[in-house]
PDB file of C-alpha atoms and ligand atoms in Angstrom:
ATOM      1  CA  MET A   1       0.020   0.003   0.070  1.00  0.00           C
ATOM      2  CA  GLY A   2       1.257   3.405  -0.849  1.00  0.00           C
ATOM      3  CA  GLU A   3       1.829   6.265   1.540  1.00  0.00           C
ATOM      4  CA  VAL A   4      -1.063   8.269   0.732  1.00  0.00           C
ATOM      5  CA  GLN A   5      -3.451   5.263   0.963  1.00  0.00           C
ATOM      6  CA  GLN A   6      -1.978   4.528   4.263  1.00  0.00           C
ATOM      7  CA  ALA A   7      -2.538   8.135   5.466  1.00  0.00           C
ATOM      8  CA  ILE A   8      -6.360   7.652   4.002  1.00  0.00           C
ATOM      9  CA  PHE A   9      -6.860   4.657   6.287  1.00  0.00           C
ATOM     10  CA  LEU A  10      -5.150   6.209   9.288  1.00  0.00           C
ATOM     11  CA  LEU A  11      -7.685   9.131   8.996  1.00  0.00           C
ATOM     12  CA  LEU A  12     -10.717   6.782   8.590  1.00  0.00           C
ATOM     13  CA  ASN A  13      -9.472   4.606  11.352  1.00  0.00           C
ATOM     14  CA  ALA A  14      -8.951   7.780  13.752  1.00  0.00           C
ATOM     15  CA  PHE A  15     -12.291   9.201  12.610  1.00  0.00           C
ATOM     16  CA  HIS A  16     -14.131   6.158  13.397  1.00  0.00           C
ATOM     17  CA  LYS A  17     -12.484   5.682  16.888  1.00  0.00           C
ATOM     18  CA  TYR A  18     -14.235   8.562  18.062  1.00  0.00           C
ATOM     19  CA  ALA A  19     -17.387   8.543  15.950  1.00  0.00           C
ATOM     20  CA  GLY A  20     -18.141   5.106  16.910  1.00  0.00           C
ATOM     21  CA  LYS A  21     -18.390   5.982  21.005  1.00  0.00           C
ATOM     22  CA  GLU A  22     -21.862   7.248  21.169  1.00  0.00           C
ATOM     23  CA  GLY A  23     -24.920   7.659  18.834  1.00  0.00           C
ATOM     24  CA  ASP A  24     -24.444   7.602  15.139  1.00  0.00           C
ATOM     25  CA  LYS A  25     -21.293   5.779  14.435  1.00  0.00           C
ATOM     26  CA  ASP A  26     -20.740   7.265  11.307  1.00  0.00           C
ATOM     27  CA  SER A  27     -20.388  11.078  12.601  1.00  0.00           C
ATOM     28  CA  LEU A  28     -18.918  12.898  15.492  1.00  0.00           C
ATOM     29  CA  ASN A  29     -20.986  14.889  18.030  1.00  0.00           C
ATOM     30  CA  LYS A  30     -19.704  17.662  19.836  1.00  0.00           C
ATOM     31  CA  GLY A  31     -18.166  15.457  22.935  1.00  0.00           C
ATOM     32  CA  GLU A  32     -16.583  12.998  20.224  1.00  0.00           C
ATOM     33  CA  LEU A  33     -15.079  15.998  18.482  1.00  0.00           C
ATOM     34  CA  LYS A  34     -13.719  17.302  22.065  1.00  0.00           C
ATOM     35  CA  GLU A  35     -12.126  13.979  22.774  1.00  0.00           C
ATOM     36  CA  MET A  36     -10.714  13.849  19.469  1.00  0.00           C
ATOM     37  CA  LEU A  37      -8.990  17.268  19.824  1.00  0.00           C
ATOM     38  CA  THR A  38      -7.921  16.345  23.033  1.00  0.00           C
ATOM     39  CA  LYS A  39      -6.351  13.239  22.398  1.00  0.00           C
ATOM     40  CA  GLU A  40      -5.214  13.675  18.789  1.00  0.00           C
ATOM     41  CA  PHE A  41      -3.939  17.260  19.164  1.00  0.00           C
ATOM     42  CA  GLY A  42      -2.894  17.236  22.659  1.00  0.00           C
ATOM     43  CA  LEU A  43      -5.224  20.295  23.531  1.00  0.00           C
ATOM     44  CA  GLU A  44      -5.967  20.802  27.307  1.00  0.00           C
ATOM     45  CA  LEU A  45      -9.586  21.628  26.930  1.00  0.00           C
ATOM     46  CA  GLY A  46     -11.909  22.227  29.789  1.00  0.00           C
ATOM     47  CA  LYS A  47     -12.352  25.619  30.637  1.00  0.00           C
ATOM     48  CA  ALA A  48     -15.324  27.876  29.740  1.00  0.00           C
ATOM     49  CA  LYS A  49     -13.527  29.780  26.841  1.00  0.00           C
ATOM     50  CA  ASP A  50     -12.594  26.282  25.479  1.00  0.00           C
ATOM     51  CA  GLN A  51     -16.058  25.240  25.390  1.00  0.00           C
ATOM     52  CA  ALA A  52     -16.756  28.462  23.600  1.00  0.00           C
ATOM     53  CA  ALA A  53     -13.977  27.770  20.863  1.00  0.00           C
ATOM     54  CA  ILE A  54     -15.339  23.974  20.798  1.00  0.00           C
ATOM     55  CA  ASP A  55     -18.760  25.160  20.101  1.00  0.00           C
ATOM     56  CA  ARG A  56     -17.658  27.802  17.441  1.00  0.00           C
ATOM     57  CA  LEU A  57     -15.308  25.010  15.602  1.00  0.00           C
ATOM     58  CA  PHE A  58     -18.324  22.389  15.678  1.00  0.00           C
ATOM     59  CA  LYS A  59     -20.583  24.918  13.980  1.00  0.00           C
ATOM     60  CA  ASP A  60     -17.989  25.862  11.419  1.00  0.00           C
ATOM     61  CA  LEU A  61     -17.410  22.303  10.763  1.00  0.00           C
ATOM     62  CA  ASP A  62     -21.155  21.211  10.532  1.00  0.00           C
ATOM     63  CA  ALA A  63     -21.754  22.606   7.016  1.00  0.00           C
ATOM     64  CA  ASN A  64     -25.113  20.840   6.711  1.00  0.00           C
ATOM     65  CA  SER A  65     -26.111  21.941  10.270  1.00  0.00           C
ATOM     66  CA  ASP A  66     -27.472  18.427  11.225  1.00  0.00           C
ATOM     67  CA  ASN A  67     -25.662  18.843  14.464  1.00  0.00           C
ATOM     68  CA  SER A  68     -23.213  16.044  13.880  1.00  0.00           C
ATOM     69  CA  VAL A  69     -19.731  16.284  11.792  1.00  0.00           C
ATOM     70  CA  ASP A  70     -19.438  13.379   9.239  1.00  0.00           C
ATOM     71  CA  PHE A  71     -16.440  12.386   7.630  1.00  0.00           C
ATOM     72  CA  LEU A  72     -16.729  14.960   4.720  1.00  0.00           C
ATOM     73  CA  GLU A  73     -16.638  17.813   7.218  1.00  0.00           C
ATOM     74  CA  PHE A  74     -14.193  15.980   9.364  1.00  0.00           C
ATOM     75  CA  ILE A  75     -11.768  15.743   6.266  1.00  0.00           C
ATOM     76  CA  ASN A  76     -12.205  19.714   5.834  1.00  0.00           C
ATOM     77  CA  LEU A  77     -10.680  20.160   9.186  1.00  0.00           C
ATOM     78  CA  VAL A  78      -8.016  17.842   8.256  1.00  0.00           C
ATOM     79  CA  ALA A  79      -7.466  19.822   4.800  1.00  0.00           C
ATOM     80  CA  SER A  80      -7.048  22.983   6.915  1.00  0.00           C
ATOM     81  CA  LEU A  81      -4.674  21.575   9.246  1.00  0.00           C
ATOM     82  CA  ALA A  82      -2.694  20.410   6.529  1.00  0.00           C
ATOM     83  CA  MET A  83      -2.720  23.361   4.331  1.00  0.00           C
ATOM     84  CA  MET A  84      -1.667  25.255   7.808  1.00  0.00           C
ATOM     85  CA  LEU A  85       1.157  22.750   8.198  1.00  0.00           C
ATOM     86  CA  HIS A  86       2.234  22.969   4.567  1.00  0.00           C
ATOM     87  CA  GLU A  87       2.789  26.822   5.114  1.00  0.00           C
ATOM     88  CA  CYS A  88       4.935  26.162   8.127  1.00  0.00           C
ATOM     89  CA  VAL A  89       6.870  23.947   6.368  1.00  0.00           C
ATOM     90  CA  LYS A  90       7.379  25.798   3.367  1.00  0.00           C
ATOM     91  CA  LYS A  91       8.653  28.935   5.616  1.00  0.00           C
ATOM     92  CA  GLN A  92      11.589  26.293   7.304  1.00  0.00           C
TER      93      GLN A  92
HETATM   94 CA1   CA O   1     -23.042  17.610   9.635  1.00  0.00          CA
END
């Protein structure tokens, strides 16, 4: 398997690891998104202002406003993060 294909499988597995915890197994609710941000990105979440930031991010990601973040919506977050990292790498 090529590296890009491996990366896609890793993203799928990571998404389903959190999406499968509660309710709909194919989408993230706000709690699942918060847990993913905490564990995968090492963010220290828990303060009131963090909750406001999570609420905002969740609303931004939830493009179809169905109160859950599906894989396509999750991939948009990954794409944004990849673009940011790409810019950082280019500057070095
Ligand atoms: Ca959605």
